[in-house]
Amino acid sequence: ATSYIPTEGSTVTRGADIVLLDDIENEMGYNQLEGTAIMEYNYTEGVDGAHTLFAFSGTEADPDASNPRNWLRINKTVGTARGIRYSMNNGGTSTSTDSSAVATPGVFEKFAFAYEAGDQDLSFNGTSILDTAKTPATNIFRLGIGNIGWNLGLESTSLEGHIKRFMYYPKKLSNSQLN
C-alpha cells in the first residue's frame, strides 16, 4: 500500500517518499548547540551505496548544501559492511567515524545520536557504539530522514526501508539514557 494519491479524475504520478523538514530551529525546536535524535527503523539491503538514517544539513541561505552536516548512515560499499558511520562537515572539514556495530537488514533496530560541543555519543540497540570528541556542525537548517537532504536524486544513499519512530530532544541525553 502507498500513501493516498488524489487523482481528481486524471492520471497523476505519486511523489517520492522523501522526508525533509526545513527551518528546523523553528519547526521542531532544533538546538544548534546540543540535542538528541532517536530512530527506530529497518531497511532492505540494496546493491548500491549507503543507507542514510538521517542527516542534519544545509543552511538557511542554501538548504541543499552538504556543508555543514551531521550525517548518520549504514555503510554498504565503504568501511565495515553494514557498519554505522557518523560523518560530519563543519566549515569545510569533513570527517567520518565508523563504529564496530553492524546493522541487520529486515530487522527493526534502534539508534540514538546525542551531540554537544566536543562530545557526540552514538548508541545502537541499547549499547554505546561511539563516543567522539568532535564539535558538531552548527547553523544547520534541514533534517532529512532516510535521505541525505542535499542530493535528493541520489538513490544510492536512501534508507530503502521503514521508519517506525523518529524523536528529537533539544538537549543532549546522557549515555545511560541513550542506552
Coordinates of C-alpha atoms in Angstrom, one line a residue:
A1 CA 0.0 0.0 0.0
T2 CA 1.1 3.6 -0.6
S3 CA 0.0 6.9 0.6
Y4 CA -3.2 8.4 -0.8
I5 CA -2.8 9.8 -4.3
P6 CA -5.6 12.3 -5.2
T7 CA -6.3 11.9 -8.9
E8 CA -9.2 14.4 -9.3
G9 CA -10.3 12.5 -12.4
S10 CA -7.0 12.2 -14.2
T11 CA -3.8 10.2 -14.1
V12 CA -1.1 11.6 -11.7
T13 CA 2.3 10.5 -10.6
R14 CA 3.0 9.9 -7.0
G15 CA 5.8 11.9 -5.5
A16 CA 8.9 10.3 -4.0
D17 CA 8.8 9.3 -0.3
I18 CA 11.3 12.0 0.7
V19 CA 11.0 13.3 4.3
L20 CA 12.6 16.8 4.7
L21 CA 12.0 19.4 7.2
D22 CA 13.4 22.9 6.7
D23 CA 13.9 25.7 9.3
I24 CA 14.3 23.0 11.9
E25 CA 15.1 25.5 14.7
N26 CA 11.6 27.0 14.4
E27 CA 9.7 23.9 13.2
M28 CA 10.9 21.3 15.7
G29 CA 13.0 23.2 18.2
Y30 CA 16.3 22.1 16.9
N31 CA 19.1 23.2 19.2
Q32 CA 22.3 24.0 17.4
L33 CA 24.5 23.5 20.5
E34 CA 23.1 20.2 21.9
G35 CA 20.5 17.7 21.2
T36 CA 19.5 14.0 20.8
A37 CA 17.9 12.1 17.9
I38 CA 16.5 8.6 18.3
M39 CA 15.3 6.5 15.5
E40 CA 13.7 3.0 15.1
Y41 CA 13.9 1.6 11.6
N42 CA 14.5 -1.4 9.4
Y43 CA 16.0 -1.5 5.9
T44 CA 16.3 -3.7 2.9
E45 CA 19.9 -4.1 1.7
G46 CA 20.3 -3.0 -1.9
V47 CA 23.2 -3.3 -4.3
D48 CA 24.1 0.4 -4.2
G49 CA 26.0 2.7 -1.7
A50 CA 24.9 3.5 1.8
H51 CA 21.6 3.6 3.7
T52 CA 21.1 7.0 5.3
L53 CA 19.4 7.0 8.7
F54 CA 19.1 10.8 9.0
A55 CA 21.1 13.9 8.2
F56 CA 21.1 17.4 9.7
S57 CA 22.4 19.6 6.9
G58 CA 22.2 22.8 4.9
T59 CA 21.9 26.4 5.8
E60 CA 19.1 28.9 5.5
A61 CA 20.8 30.5 2.5
D62 CA 21.4 27.1 0.9
P63 CA 19.2 24.3 2.2
D64 CA 20.7 21.9 -0.4
A65 CA 24.3 22.4 0.8
S66 CA 26.2 19.4 2.1
N67 CA 28.3 21.7 4.4
P68 CA 27.5 21.9 7.2
R69 CA 26.2 18.5 8.1
N70 CA 25.9 15.8 10.7
W71 CA 25.0 12.6 8.8
L72 CA 24.4 9.0 10.1
R73 CA 24.3 6.0 7.8
I74 CA 24.7 2.3 7.4
N75 CA 27.8 1.5 5.2
K76 CA 27.4 -0.7 2.1
T77 CA 30.5 -0.1 -0.1
V78 CA 32.9 1.7 2.2
G79 CA 34.2 0.9 5.7
T80 CA 32.8 -2.0 7.5
A81 CA 29.8 -3.5 5.6
R82 CA 26.6 -2.7 7.5
G83 CA 28.6 -0.7 10.0
I84 CA 27.1 2.5 11.4
R85 CA 29.1 5.6 10.2
Y86 CA 28.9 9.2 11.6
S87 CA 30.0 11.8 9.2
M88 CA 30.3 15.5 9.8
N89 CA 31.3 18.5 7.8
N90 CA 31.9 21.6 9.8
G91 CA 33.2 24.6 7.9
G92 CA 34.7 22.6 5.0
T93 CA 36.4 19.9 7.2
S94 CA 34.8 16.6 6.6
T95 CA 35.4 13.6 8.9
S96 CA 33.8 10.2 9.3
T97 CA 34.0 7.8 12.2
D98 CA 32.9 4.1 11.8
S99 CA 31.6 2.0 14.6
S100 CA 32.1 -1.7 15.1
A101 CA 28.3 -2.2 15.4
V102 CA 26.7 -3.9 12.4
A103 CA 23.1 -3.3 11.3
T104 CA 20.9 -6.3 10.3
P105 CA 18.7 -5.8 7.2
G106 CA 15.0 -6.6 7.7
V107 CA 15.0 -6.2 11.5
F108 CA 13.7 -3.2 13.4
E109 CA 16.6 -1.6 15.3
K110 CA 17.0 1.4 17.5
F111 CA 19.7 4.1 17.0
A112 CA 20.4 7.2 19.2
F113 CA 22.7 10.1 18.5
A114 CA 23.4 12.8 21.1
Y115 CA 25.6 15.8 20.5
E116 CA 27.1 18.9 22.1
A117 CA 30.4 20.8 21.6
G118 CA 33.3 18.4 22.0
D119 CA 31.1 15.3 22.6
Q120 CA 29.0 13.1 20.3
D121 CA 27.6 9.8 21.6
L122 CA 26.0 7.0 19.5
S123 CA 24.0 4.1 20.8
F124 CA 22.7 1.1 18.8
N125 CA 20.2 -1.3 20.2
G126 CA 20.9 -0.3 23.8
T127 CA 24.7 -0.4 23.5
S128 CA 27.1 2.6 23.3
I129 CA 29.0 2.3 19.9
L130 CA 30.8 5.6 19.5
D131 CA 32.0 8.4 21.8
T132 CA 33.7 11.1 19.9
A133 CA 35.2 14.4 21.0
K134 CA 34.3 16.3 17.9
T135 CA 32.4 19.6 17.7
P136 CA 29.3 19.1 15.7
A137 CA 28.3 21.3 12.8
T138 CA 26.2 24.4 13.5
N139 CA 24.0 26.7 11.5
I140 CA 22.0 23.6 10.4
F141 CA 18.7 24.3 8.6
R142 CA 17.4 21.0 7.3
L143 CA 16.6 17.5 8.6
G144 CA 16.4 14.6 6.1
I145 CA 15.0 11.4 7.4
G146 CA 16.0 8.3 5.3
N147 CA 17.9 10.6 2.9
I148 CA 20.9 12.9 2.9
G149 CA 18.9 16.0 2.3
W150 CA 21.3 17.7 -0.1
N151 CA 21.2 15.4 -3.2
L152 CA 17.7 14.0 -3.3
G153 CA 18.1 12.3 -6.6
L154 CA 20.9 10.1 -5.2
E155 CA 19.1 6.8 -4.6
S156 CA 22.3 5.1 -3.5
T157 CA 22.1 7.0 -0.2
S158 CA 18.4 6.4 0.6
L159 CA 17.4 4.2 3.5
E160 CA 15.3 1.9 1.4
G161 CA 13.4 0.8 4.5
H162 CA 10.7 1.7 7.1
I163 CA 10.9 4.2 9.9
K164 CA 8.8 3.3 12.8
R165 CA 9.7 6.2 15.0
F166 CA 11.9 9.4 15.0
M167 CA 12.2 11.5 18.1
Y168 CA 14.2 14.6 18.7
Y169 CA 15.1 16.3 22.1
P170 CA 16.7 19.8 22.2
K171 CA 19.2 18.6 24.8
K172 CA 21.9 16.0 25.0
L173 CA 20.7 13.0 26.8
S174 CA 23.2 11.0 28.9
N175 CA 24.8 7.8 27.7
S176 CA 22.7 5.8 30.2
Q177 CA 19.5 7.4 28.7
L178 CA 20.7 6.7 25.2
N179 CA 21.3 3.0 26.0

